[in-house]
Amino acid sequence: MTKSIAQKQQGPVGKTEDPFLWLEDRTGKEALDWVHRQNEATTGELQGDPSYQAYFQTALDLMTAEDNIAVGSALNGHVYNFWQDKTNVLGLWRRTTVASYKTEKPDWETIIDFDSLSAKEGVKWVFSGASRLYPDFSRCLLSLSPDGGDASEMREFDIETKSFVEGGFLAPASKSGFNWLDKDTVIVSAAFEEDEKTQSGYPRVVKLWQRGTRLEDATPIFEAQKQDLAAGGSLEFDGDKRHLFLTRTLDFFASHSFLRLPSGENRRIPLPDDITDTMLFRDQLVFGVRSPWTAPDGTLCRPDGLYSLDFARWIETNALGPVETVLEPADRVSIAGVARTQDRLFINLMDNVRGKVVACDRSGSGWSLEPVALPENGNVGISHAERFGSSVSFSFTDFLTPSSIIWSDDNAATLTTVKSQPARFDASSLVSEQFEARSKDGTEIPYFVVRRRDQNGPVPTLLYGYGGFEVPLLPGYAGVRGRLWLEKGNAYVQANIRGGGEFGPNWHQAALKSNRQNAFDDFIAVAQDLVKRGIATPATLGIQGGSNGGLLTGVSLTQHPELFGAVIIDVPLLDMLRYTELPPGASWMAEYGDPAKPEEAEWLAAYSPYQHVEADAAYPPVLLTTSTADDRVHPGHARKMAGRLQAVGHTKTLFFEETEGGHGGRGDRRPQAAQAAMKYVFLQRALNGTA
């Protein structure tokens, strides 16, 4: 980037400085006309490839296969599951008994057929979840997205009659949240009117809504500040005790939690702003911390450890008592999550990016821990834990092992594998390995490589990364990737760069805000290490990332175009000097910084890909994708980047925008299969030198 451009764009880009600002108009006619022209050119090139149709059919067949695992969670004697296949395009919300679920062919009872509902109402409804009413769980507050985005409509639904409740709770599409307080009262985290929203567009006010009254007359009980990320409320159960928690989320990594007392007081729980992994269990409030904290009793709480305090005592006395250690921190071991059944607490750990689970019991003498006897050296997760019962299930997978579900009805005392996905590709000739690359500052960065065991020279290689928001990238089986990439002799690489959650808060914080370049340097180090090991050459190395990972691949393109033969940038952030102007971008300032502040704008400007596009750079072929319905990362980022690349002469830039599906591509599997097929066609052409 020339000095003059850098100086011009230290602050938010104005209309006179940004010739593609008009592409930020999500549904404007001029912008959508441009999108349609781009889509026509991209589909003409990629879907016109002789291999596309077979790729598409393979992807669709695998995504909608009847023998895919029906992942479910148990509640009150039933296992609930959301299911999509070729016939049920928008999906079924269904249930079966626990006993039936364990059989090879469960007897499913359909609760809602979303294809039928959509045909009846003329809206392509996408299921966004349901809050069910304790204790029989037959009533629920059903969330329905009209386009696959985050904004959803809420309707009260009766599972037993399989019908919407006439005159029941009903709210228009928004980013509001809904939870039951009791059968006649709903906790509403409201984001309907502008004064109810934070600057990020999320709920700012929590209200109690009584049955039979208007939503606009609901009683406010809690508020966050306009500059906060969000406010929320939920009912938490601990045995026969119920607690109404209210949360003021300051940003992605800091919050204040309150307990609403019978008196109507909202009493703040006196813990650090950066607590994480909170869980109520047998009168204990279990928590972790993102930075070291010394409790009032002198206990040092450290990141990647787990601690507890006597919550019942705090309610009674308003004073924190002794803090106990549940789990001591360990090197390269981080907490992936916590869950509980009625009588047992489970901690999901990552040990050098491999999963394990520890079960915790609580007695008068304190905490006792024991490992759950699950498979090793793969990705182990907690699929469900029944809060009001004793069932718990776990998932196991790795890059070459199809997913399985391991079930227990007795708090993990006995375990049975009840579901195993059939193999989707021939892995007999493949090997999964873990290597390390040395980053620019000397930090060792682990990464996984999946390739042919007998590989003896560079092959087309896809390197995938994310590196943000404490999100870890873990080993996982992917049938589409196996069939369309690995079976063809290609290699797949997954980088565990800083910014992610692979090694706990410190790993994330090492790439936060002004340290963001560390994540980019880590990714580049992995790319260079792949070349050094002879796995790939720059010409045969492609990269892919989505959302924050799209920022990663966008930066990699502009900083080191010489290292790559193809770049895929999915649903990305790319204009980091205007990202806070594109809702809900302001919610990520704790991760990236605030471009309205000169010091922070300076570090954002140093890497923001949109501002660093150069006419004379030798960029490899680029494919950018986004969605008109994406209300999490604005499609303007990808549109503008494509527009700028093409305008300065980079003719091998392709752009594709889906018109529905939101940020995660929810809804109809056919567009998802089409995108997957186009991306693999793009990679094969670019990395084999035929693009």
XYZ file of C-alpha atoms in Angstrom:
691
model
C 0.000 0.000 0.000
C 1.378 3.388 -0.911
C 2.018 5.931 1.814
C -0.642 8.308 0.475
C -3.360 5.650 0.600
C -2.284 4.588 4.076
C -2.511 8.176 5.292
C -5.919 8.715 3.688
C -7.401 5.631 5.289
C -6.222 5.843 8.873
C -9.816 6.627 9.870
C -13.112 5.221 8.595
C -13.249 5.257 4.824
C -15.478 8.017 3.525
C -17.573 8.018 0.387
C -15.037 10.025 -1.589
C -12.258 7.622 -0.627
C -14.069 4.328 -1.142
C -15.439 3.813 -4.665
C -17.163 0.584 -3.612
C -19.108 1.928 -0.637
C -22.340 1.385 -2.570
C -21.804 -2.369 -2.337
C -22.513 -2.118 1.402
C -26.198 -1.570 0.580
C -27.220 -5.143 1.379
C -30.433 -5.246 -0.676
C -30.026 -2.181 -2.899
C -30.868 -2.710 -6.554
C -27.506 -1.529 -7.889
C -25.595 -3.744 -5.444
C -27.753 -6.808 -6.114
C -27.486 -6.294 -9.872
C -23.711 -6.409 -9.406
C -24.035 -9.557 -7.269
C -26.158 -11.274 -9.917
C -23.605 -10.466 -12.642
C -20.803 -11.806 -10.469
C -22.743 -14.970 -9.622
C -23.471 -15.583 -13.292
C -19.789 -15.296 -14.198
C -18.632 -17.489 -11.306
C -21.192 -20.242 -11.789
C -20.551 -20.154 -15.513
C -16.874 -20.815 -14.939
C -16.981 -23.242 -11.998
C -20.280 -25.028 -12.589
C -19.358 -25.208 -16.266
C -16.325 -27.305 -15.426
C -16.727 -30.951 -16.534
C -16.125 -32.214 -12.997
C -18.658 -29.939 -11.281
C -21.819 -32.003 -11.620
C -20.242 -35.144 -10.159
C -18.743 -33.082 -7.327
C -22.107 -31.505 -6.583
C -23.952 -34.813 -6.576
C -21.344 -36.401 -4.304
C -21.518 -33.488 -1.859
C -25.318 -33.501 -1.810
C -25.490 -37.270 -1.385
C -23.135 -37.134 1.594
C -24.822 -34.132 3.219
C -28.269 -35.740 2.969
C -27.396 -39.423 3.403
C -29.973 -41.464 5.289
C -27.222 -43.147 7.318
C -25.715 -39.927 8.673
C -25.681 -39.926 12.462
C -28.793 -38.435 14.026
C -27.161 -36.478 16.835
C -29.611 -35.874 19.646
C -30.022 -34.853 23.263
C -32.098 -36.633 25.858
C -34.799 -34.882 27.849
C -37.519 -36.461 29.950
C -37.320 -39.886 28.283
C -36.994 -38.678 24.691
C -34.099 -37.916 22.368
C -34.676 -34.809 20.220
C -33.034 -34.342 16.825
C -33.132 -31.958 13.864
C -32.826 -33.872 10.583
C -32.334 -32.973 6.913
C -32.135 -35.241 3.871
C -33.084 -35.110 0.190
C -36.790 -35.357 0.965
C -36.787 -33.085 3.996
C -34.849 -30.187 2.543
C -35.591 -27.663 5.300
C -35.720 -30.422 7.872
C -37.709 -32.193 10.542
C -37.657 -31.510 14.246
C -38.372 -34.935 15.682
C -38.001 -37.176 18.717
C -37.875 -40.805 19.749
C -37.582 -42.670 23.010
C -34.127 -43.212 24.492
C -34.481 -46.965 24.009
C -35.488 -46.547 20.370
C -32.647 -44.094 19.696
C -30.113 -46.758 20.599
C -31.444 -49.119 17.934
C -30.218 -49.254 14.347
C -33.480 -47.790 13.032
C -35.159 -45.575 15.626
C -38.886 -44.935 15.437
C -38.944 -41.166 14.991
C -41.971 -39.034 15.771
C -42.094 -35.806 13.735
C -42.774 -32.708 15.807
C -42.537 -30.133 13.000
C -42.023 -30.629 9.273
C -40.406 -27.354 8.186
C -40.879 -28.055 4.483
C -44.619 -28.448 5.025
C -44.773 -25.381 7.271
C -42.829 -23.329 4.724
C -45.047 -24.456 1.846
C -48.149 -23.576 3.860
C -46.948 -20.125 4.911
C -44.888 -19.177 1.863
C -41.699 -18.554 3.889
C -38.595 -20.795 3.871
C -38.445 -21.200 7.639
C -35.150 -22.321 9.153
C -35.248 -23.924 12.611
C -33.249 -21.846 15.108
C -33.913 -23.757 18.326
C -36.506 -24.085 21.063
C -36.681 -23.214 24.765
C -38.737 -25.878 26.560
C -40.827 -25.450 29.685
C -39.856 -27.298 32.880
C -40.874 -29.830 34.189
C -42.698 -31.761 31.424
C -41.055 -29.864 28.516
C -44.084 -30.152 26.226
C -44.419 -26.404 25.688
C -41.651 -24.544 23.904
C -40.739 -21.128 22.584
C -39.834 -21.948 18.994
C -37.388 -19.774 17.030
C -37.803 -19.595 13.243
C -35.501 -17.689 10.898
C -37.125 -16.521 7.649
C -33.836 -16.562 5.706
C -31.291 -18.511 7.740
C -29.909 -15.395 9.401
C -29.597 -14.807 13.139
C -32.813 -12.776 13.405
C -35.703 -15.124 14.238
C -39.416 -15.052 14.867
C -40.665 -16.647 18.102
C -43.895 -18.657 18.495
C -45.217 -20.743 21.364
C -45.603 -24.383 20.361
C -47.166 -27.464 21.992
C -45.143 -30.609 21.319
C -47.909 -32.981 22.424
C -50.513 -31.529 20.015
C -47.848 -30.626 17.430
C -49.392 -27.224 16.932
C -48.757 -23.569 17.609
C -50.575 -22.386 20.723
C -53.573 -20.265 19.769
C -53.254 -16.894 21.453
C -49.870 -17.949 22.831
C -46.619 -16.033 23.015
C -45.634 -14.592 19.636
C -42.889 -12.135 18.640
C -41.680 -10.804 15.254
C -38.273 -11.586 13.765
C -35.418 -9.952 15.658
C -32.194 -10.810 17.453
C -34.086 -11.025 20.752
C -33.856 -14.010 23.083
C -36.644 -15.879 24.884
C -36.606 -18.192 27.900
C -39.312 -19.488 30.201
C -39.612 -18.204 33.753
C -42.798 -20.179 34.345
C -45.743 -21.344 32.254
C -47.238 -17.848 32.124
C -44.093 -15.732 32.088
C -41.334 -15.361 29.486
C -37.925 -13.779 30.039
C -37.394 -11.535 27.009
C -33.944 -10.265 26.101
C -35.339 -7.539 23.874
C -33.886 -6.135 20.644
C -37.015 -4.917 18.844
C -36.886 -1.129 19.016
C -33.734 0.931 18.519
C -33.610 1.990 22.180
C -33.710 -1.697 23.178
C -30.610 -2.542 21.133
C -26.940 -2.188 21.918
C -24.744 -0.489 19.334
C -24.047 -3.997 17.995
C -27.757 -4.628 17.423
C -28.166 -7.192 20.206
C -30.579 -7.097 23.188
C -29.966 -4.304 25.704
C -33.032 -4.710 27.931
C -34.384 -7.762 29.774
C -38.126 -7.872 30.436
C -40.729 -10.165 31.968
C -43.661 -10.800 29.654
C -46.899 -12.076 31.184
C -49.263 -14.316 29.270
C -52.208 -12.425 27.853
C -50.424 -9.075 27.727
C -48.811 -7.260 24.817
C -45.103 -7.691 24.181
C -44.611 -3.923 24.260
C -46.099 -3.867 27.792
C -43.577 -6.367 29.195
C -41.920 -5.197 32.431
C -38.238 -4.173 32.199
C -36.134 -5.683 34.998
C -32.569 -5.159 33.763
C -30.577 -3.032 31.321
C -27.112 -3.003 29.804
C -25.357 0.064 28.441
C -25.659 1.069 24.793
C -21.954 0.380 24.204
C -22.143 -3.107 25.754
C -22.382 -6.194 23.592
C -25.688 -7.494 24.971
C -27.944 -8.179 27.927
C -29.580 -11.502 28.663
C -31.635 -13.424 31.167
C -32.144 -17.121 31.856
C -33.570 -19.438 34.479
C -30.964 -21.823 35.910
C -31.812 -24.987 37.847
C -29.791 -26.656 40.586
C -31.728 -29.602 41.939
C -35.068 -28.205 43.070
C -33.717 -24.645 43.261
C -34.340 -22.087 40.549
C -32.279 -18.973 39.981
C -32.951 -16.117 37.580
C -29.590 -14.977 36.205
C -29.138 -11.681 34.389
C -26.028 -10.898 32.399
C -24.533 -7.674 31.163
C -22.087 -8.777 28.468
C -19.515 -6.012 28.134
C -17.754 -7.598 25.169
C -16.885 -11.061 23.873
C -14.619 -11.782 26.826
C -16.031 -9.783 29.744
C -19.369 -9.730 31.536
C -21.132 -8.927 34.793
C -23.525 -11.553 36.133
C -26.390 -10.816 38.496
C -28.832 -12.903 40.506
C -32.376 -11.584 40.733
C -33.512 -11.961 44.328
C -37.144 -12.441 45.458
C -37.064 -8.826 46.657
C -36.545 -7.640 43.085
C -32.906 -6.693 43.697
C -30.424 -7.599 40.964
C -27.352 -8.525 43.002
C -24.054 -8.721 41.147
C -21.994 -11.871 41.654
C -18.572 -10.543 42.762
C -16.338 -12.419 40.354
C -13.878 -11.050 37.758
C -15.214 -9.628 34.510
C -13.439 -12.297 32.481
C -14.874 -15.442 34.071
C -15.655 -18.352 31.799
C -17.062 -21.909 31.913
C -19.622 -21.116 34.622
C -21.946 -23.853 35.869
C -24.210 -24.345 38.904
C -23.775 -27.736 40.531
C -24.948 -28.823 43.978
C -24.986 -25.321 45.473
C -21.535 -24.636 44.021
C -20.897 -22.023 41.344
C -18.143 -23.472 39.177
C -16.078 -21.035 37.118
C -12.836 -20.454 35.235
C -10.896 -17.245 34.572
C -9.168 -15.808 31.531
C -6.534 -13.998 33.604
C -5.112 -14.704 37.078
C -7.363 -13.645 39.968
C -6.794 -13.806 43.697
C -10.044 -14.558 45.538
C -10.848 -12.801 48.838
C -9.713 -15.894 50.767
C -6.296 -15.747 49.051
C -6.878 -18.580 46.551
C -5.067 -17.892 43.276
C -7.313 -18.765 40.340
C -5.377 -19.295 37.116
C -6.406 -19.607 33.453
C -7.164 -23.166 32.329
C -8.070 -24.154 35.884
C -11.564 -24.635 37.268
C -12.766 -23.360 40.650
C -15.917 -23.216 42.753
C -17.555 -21.246 45.541
C -20.494 -21.908 47.857
C -23.301 -20.186 45.957
C -25.975 -20.928 48.564
C -23.820 -19.293 51.220
C -23.285 -16.233 49.042
C -27.026 -15.854 48.496
C -27.618 -16.011 52.236
C -24.724 -13.822 53.417
C -23.799 -11.703 50.373
C -20.163 -12.620 51.041
C -17.845 -14.900 49.079
C -16.671 -17.791 51.183
C -13.702 -20.049 50.473
C -12.866 -20.796 46.843
C -12.073 -24.431 46.065
C -9.977 -25.808 43.219
C -11.890 -28.237 41.022
C -9.187 -28.736 38.365
C -5.566 -27.598 38.432
C -4.176 -26.004 35.243
C -1.672 -28.043 33.205
C 0.685 -27.167 30.373
C -0.872 -27.343 26.888
C -4.176 -28.498 28.415
C -7.194 -26.224 28.090
C -10.882 -26.419 28.941
C -13.168 -26.948 25.960
C -16.361 -26.779 28.017
C -18.305 -28.005 31.025
C -21.641 -29.785 31.257
C -23.651 -31.490 33.965
C -26.255 -34.121 34.563
C -28.344 -34.040 37.703
C -25.631 -35.718 39.768
C -22.324 -35.303 37.942
C -20.197 -32.571 36.412
C -18.181 -33.206 33.235
C -15.172 -31.231 32.005
C -14.203 -31.477 28.339
C -10.440 -30.923 27.963
C -8.055 -30.438 25.046
C -4.600 -31.906 25.609
C -2.321 -30.740 22.781
C -5.407 -30.450 20.540
C -6.664 -33.930 21.474
C -9.821 -34.415 23.491
C -10.604 -36.061 26.807
C -13.346 -35.810 29.434
C -13.072 -35.787 33.215
C -16.045 -36.573 35.479
C -16.368 -34.662 38.758
C -18.281 -35.599 41.883
C -19.051 -33.397 44.844
C -19.180 -34.611 48.436
C -18.847 -33.051 51.861
C -15.071 -33.364 51.635
C -14.830 -31.524 48.312
C -14.265 -32.485 44.717
C -13.135 -35.813 43.264
C -12.186 -36.329 39.617
C -11.784 -39.340 37.377
C -11.251 -39.680 33.620
C -14.099 -40.988 31.495
C -12.963 -44.091 29.601
C -13.274 -42.700 26.077
C -11.130 -43.326 22.973
C -7.843 -41.428 22.893
C -5.866 -39.379 20.353
C -8.885 -37.851 18.659
C -11.523 -35.188 19.081
C -13.738 -36.101 22.054
C -16.710 -33.897 22.823
C -19.748 -33.905 25.106
C -22.767 -34.327 22.820
C -25.343 -33.866 25.552
C -25.755 -34.026 29.310
C -29.253 -34.337 30.728
C -29.612 -31.596 33.337
C -32.645 -33.251 34.941
C -31.523 -36.862 34.557
C -28.498 -39.155 34.348
C -27.930 -39.614 30.619
C -24.840 -38.247 28.931
C -23.332 -38.859 25.507
C -19.964 -38.208 23.929
C -18.730 -37.879 20.364
C -15.465 -39.205 19.007
C -13.821 -38.534 15.674
C -10.548 -37.646 14.011
C -9.532 -36.825 10.459
C -9.688 -40.456 9.335
C -12.200 -41.977 11.772
C -15.935 -41.539 11.136
C -17.879 -39.954 13.964
C -19.457 -42.092 16.662
C -21.797 -41.441 19.597
C -20.957 -43.081 22.927
C -23.936 -43.156 25.306
C -24.458 -43.613 29.032
C -27.652 -43.719 31.086
C -25.783 -43.732 34.412
C -23.580 -40.625 34.471
C -20.802 -42.278 32.417
C -20.358 -45.241 34.773
C -21.034 -47.509 31.795
C -20.549 -46.522 28.169
C -21.931 -47.964 24.932
C -21.277 -46.905 21.353
C -24.792 -46.475 19.955
C -24.141 -44.716 16.631
C -21.278 -44.927 14.137
C -21.210 -43.157 10.821
C -20.172 -45.359 7.893
C -16.893 -44.541 6.193
C -17.368 -41.915 3.497
C -14.001 -42.293 1.790
C -11.153 -44.772 1.532
C -8.715 -43.832 4.299
C -6.578 -46.982 4.052
C -3.772 -45.205 2.214
C -3.923 -42.015 4.306
C -2.114 -40.884 7.426
C -2.791 -38.076 9.904
C 0.283 -36.402 11.387
C 0.966 -33.489 13.727
C 3.897 -31.142 13.091
C 5.071 -27.808 14.445
C 6.226 -24.673 12.659
C 8.287 -21.904 14.225
C 6.521 -18.549 13.948
C 8.262 -15.231 13.379
C 8.647 -14.594 17.141
C 9.861 -18.146 17.851
C 6.553 -19.613 19.077
C 5.975 -23.236 18.057
C 2.693 -23.563 16.141
C 1.140 -27.047 15.890
C -0.668 -28.173 12.774
C -2.182 -31.372 11.407
C -1.496 -32.854 7.966
C -3.703 -35.499 6.345
C -2.180 -37.020 3.200
C -1.220 -40.223 1.428
C 1.165 -42.327 3.468
C 3.386 -42.837 0.432
C 3.498 -39.208 -0.694
C 6.950 -38.603 -2.182
C 6.643 -35.130 -3.627
C 4.554 -31.942 -3.473
C 0.830 -32.338 -4.105
C -2.145 -29.928 -4.188
C -2.600 -29.011 -0.535
C -5.414 -27.128 1.224
C -4.387 -25.225 4.359
C -7.268 -24.187 6.637
C -7.127 -21.723 9.545
C -9.209 -19.545 11.856
C -7.283 -18.041 14.784
C -9.736 -15.900 16.734
C -12.334 -15.535 19.492
C -10.930 -18.450 21.540
C -12.331 -20.881 18.945
C -10.195 -24.045 18.593
C -9.790 -26.007 15.370
C -9.994 -29.693 16.265
C -9.543 -32.901 14.263
C -12.746 -33.963 12.554
C -13.995 -36.372 9.920
C -15.453 -34.764 6.781
C -16.846 -37.037 4.111
C -17.071 -34.343 1.434
C -13.452 -33.330 1.962
C -12.388 -36.970 1.925
C -14.172 -37.807 -1.318
C -13.554 -34.610 -3.259
C -10.036 -33.858 -2.054
C -8.154 -36.541 -0.129
C -9.166 -39.498 -2.308
C -7.719 -37.664 -5.291
C -4.233 -37.747 -3.775
C -4.332 -34.248 -2.327
C -3.361 -33.158 1.203
C -5.328 -31.287 3.865
C -3.727 -29.178 6.609
C -5.305 -27.621 9.705
C -3.322 -24.932 11.537
C -3.736 -24.276 15.277
C -2.577 -20.671 15.231
C -2.726 -18.147 18.052
C -5.995 -16.297 18.512
C -7.836 -19.606 18.763
C -8.715 -21.547 21.896
C -6.494 -24.604 21.457
C -4.330 -23.768 24.474
C -6.605 -21.592 26.565
C -6.892 -17.840 27.148
C -3.188 -17.042 26.809
C -3.080 -18.581 23.331
C -6.009 -16.383 22.341
C -4.724 -13.211 23.967
C -1.363 -13.541 22.204
C -3.127 -12.461 18.990
C -5.585 -9.954 20.424
C -5.955 -6.404 19.116
C -2.483 -4.902 18.518
C -0.994 -8.423 18.558
C -3.164 -9.617 15.660
C -0.202 -9.921 13.337
C 0.953 -12.898 15.428
C -1.946 -14.974 14.098
C -1.111 -14.040 10.521
C 2.580 -14.772 11.073
C 1.687 -18.167 12.558
C -0.334 -19.081 9.486
C 2.451 -17.966 7.165
C 4.942 -20.014 9.209
C 2.826 -23.138 8.693
C 2.631 -22.435 4.951
C 6.397 -22.022 4.760
C 6.947 -25.175 6.801
C 4.765 -27.169 4.396
C 6.965 -26.035 1.531
C 10.129 -26.771 3.514
C 8.926 -30.325 4.243
C 8.152 -30.891 0.578
C 4.431 -31.454 1.192
C 3.520 -28.599 -1.159
C 5.034 -25.849 -3.258
C 3.619 -22.325 -3.339
C 2.008 -23.168 -6.671
C 0.236 -26.221 -5.187
C -0.735 -24.637 -1.841
C -4.258 -23.280 -1.406
C -5.697 -21.647 1.696
C -9.243 -21.326 3.043
C -10.906 -19.673 6.016
C -14.323 -18.322 6.933
C -15.537 -15.343 8.976
C -12.512 -14.397 11.112
C -10.729 -17.067 9.065
C -11.744 -15.095 5.977
C -9.865 -12.143 7.425
C -6.911 -14.488 7.925
C -6.875 -15.632 4.305
C -7.500 -12.078 3.087
C -4.447 -10.845 4.995
C -2.412 -13.817 3.775
C -3.336 -12.901 0.202
C -2.243 -9.275 0.522
C 0.843 -9.861 2.692
C 2.279 -13.008 1.064
C 0.694 -13.652 -2.340
C 3.882 -15.405 -3.446
C 3.229 -18.296 -1.037
C -0.071 -19.495 -2.478
C -1.584 -20.921 -5.627
C -5.219 -20.352 -4.623
C -7.101 -18.429 -1.930
C -10.682 -19.011 -0.713
C -12.164 -16.249 1.453
C -15.540 -17.216 2.971
C -18.068 -14.870 4.698
C -15.149 -12.625 5.684
C -14.228 -9.433 7.467
C -11.931 -7.503 5.140
C -12.431 -3.759 5.583
C -11.145 -3.400 9.130
C -11.380 0.395 9.021
C -15.147 0.243 8.529
C -16.085 -3.041 10.169
C -17.730 -1.300 13.141
C -20.001 0.592 10.724
C -21.426 -2.667 9.349
C -23.754 -4.255 11.959
C -22.991 -6.091 14.185
C -19.296 -5.253 13.733
C -19.108 -3.133 16.878
C -19.495 -6.333 18.910
C -15.974 -7.440 17.930
C -13.997 -4.438 19.165
C -12.672 -6.460 22.126
C -11.087 -8.798 19.577
C -9.787 -6.354 16.963
C -9.872 -2.828 18.366
C -11.819 0.338 17.536
C -11.017 2.074 14.236
C -12.501 5.300 15.637
C -9.492 5.544 17.981
C -6.366 6.756 16.150
C -3.948 4.397 17.892
C -6.126 1.363 17.202
C -6.911 2.487 13.659
C -3.175 2.486 13.042
C -2.726 -1.203 13.812
C -5.931 -2.098 11.957
C -4.766 -0.136 8.914
C -1.464 -1.988 9.003
C -3.141 -5.250 7.967
C -6.700 -4.489 6.752
C -6.816 -6.460 3.471
C -9.227 -4.168 1.624
C -6.862 -1.205 1.940
C -3.819 -3.272 0.920
C -4.957 -4.432 -2.518
C -2.217 -3.531 -5.001
C -2.583 -3.316 -8.773
C 0.927 -4.588 -9.441
C 0.884 -7.522 -6.990
C 1.022 -11.062 -8.417
C -2.071 -12.463 -6.702
C -3.080 -16.098 -7.206
C -6.659 -16.975 -8.181
C -9.127 -15.854 -5.482
C -12.672 -17.020 -4.690
C -14.741 -14.897 -2.297
C -18.102 -16.101 -0.958
C -20.773 -14.515 1.210
C -24.550 -14.452 1.769
C -27.094 -11.673 1.325
C -28.846 -13.006 4.442
C -25.691 -12.938 6.571
C -26.610 -10.662 9.490
C -23.474 -11.555 11.457
C -20.705 -10.564 9.025
C -21.970 -8.044 6.482
C -21.702 -9.154 2.824
C -20.251 -5.738 2.002
C -16.801 -6.957 3.081
C -16.571 -9.677 0.432
C -18.342 -7.598 -2.223
C -15.992 -4.634 -1.854
C -12.858 -6.789 -1.817
C -13.926 -8.537 -5.014
C -14.804 -5.201 -6.589
C -11.444 -3.672 -5.736
C -9.416 -6.711 -6.846
C -11.197 -6.831 -10.180
C -11.046 -3.064 -10.700
C -7.247 -2.974 -10.494
C -6.852 -5.811 -12.953
C -6.867 -9.073 -10.992
C -9.024 -10.979 -13.429
C -8.676 -14.306 -11.650
C -10.921 -13.047 -8.836
C -14.249 -14.845 -8.553
C -17.149 -13.851 -6.295
C -20.255 -15.771 -5.291
C -23.066 -14.638 -3.006
C -25.797 -16.962 -1.780
C -29.145 -15.237 -1.337
C -30.140 -17.155 1.801
C -28.632 -19.263 4.582
C -27.075 -16.626 6.815
C -23.558 -16.695 8.198
C -23.379 -20.445 8.744
C -25.150 -21.475 5.558
C -28.173 -22.930 7.340
C -31.266 -24.243 5.593
C -31.420 -26.024 2.252
C -28.472 -28.381 1.732
C -28.493 -27.991 -2.045
C -26.910 -24.514 -2.093
C -24.400 -25.759 0.469
C -23.513 -28.717 -1.743
C -23.208 -26.434 -4.765
C -20.800 -24.122 -2.930
C -18.709 -27.048 -1.705
C -18.491 -28.441 -5.229
C -17.517 -25.059 -6.702
C -14.761 -24.595 -4.117
C -13.193 -27.965 -4.851
C -13.438 -27.321 -8.598
C -11.746 -23.955 -8.010
C -8.953 -25.558 -5.966
C -8.351 -28.391 -8.423
C -8.148 -25.979 -11.350
C -5.929 -23.438 -9.600
C -3.531 -25.857 -7.916
C -3.183 -28.067 -10.966
C -2.431 -25.043 -13.135
C -5.623 -25.125 -15.227
C -7.438 -22.080 -13.770
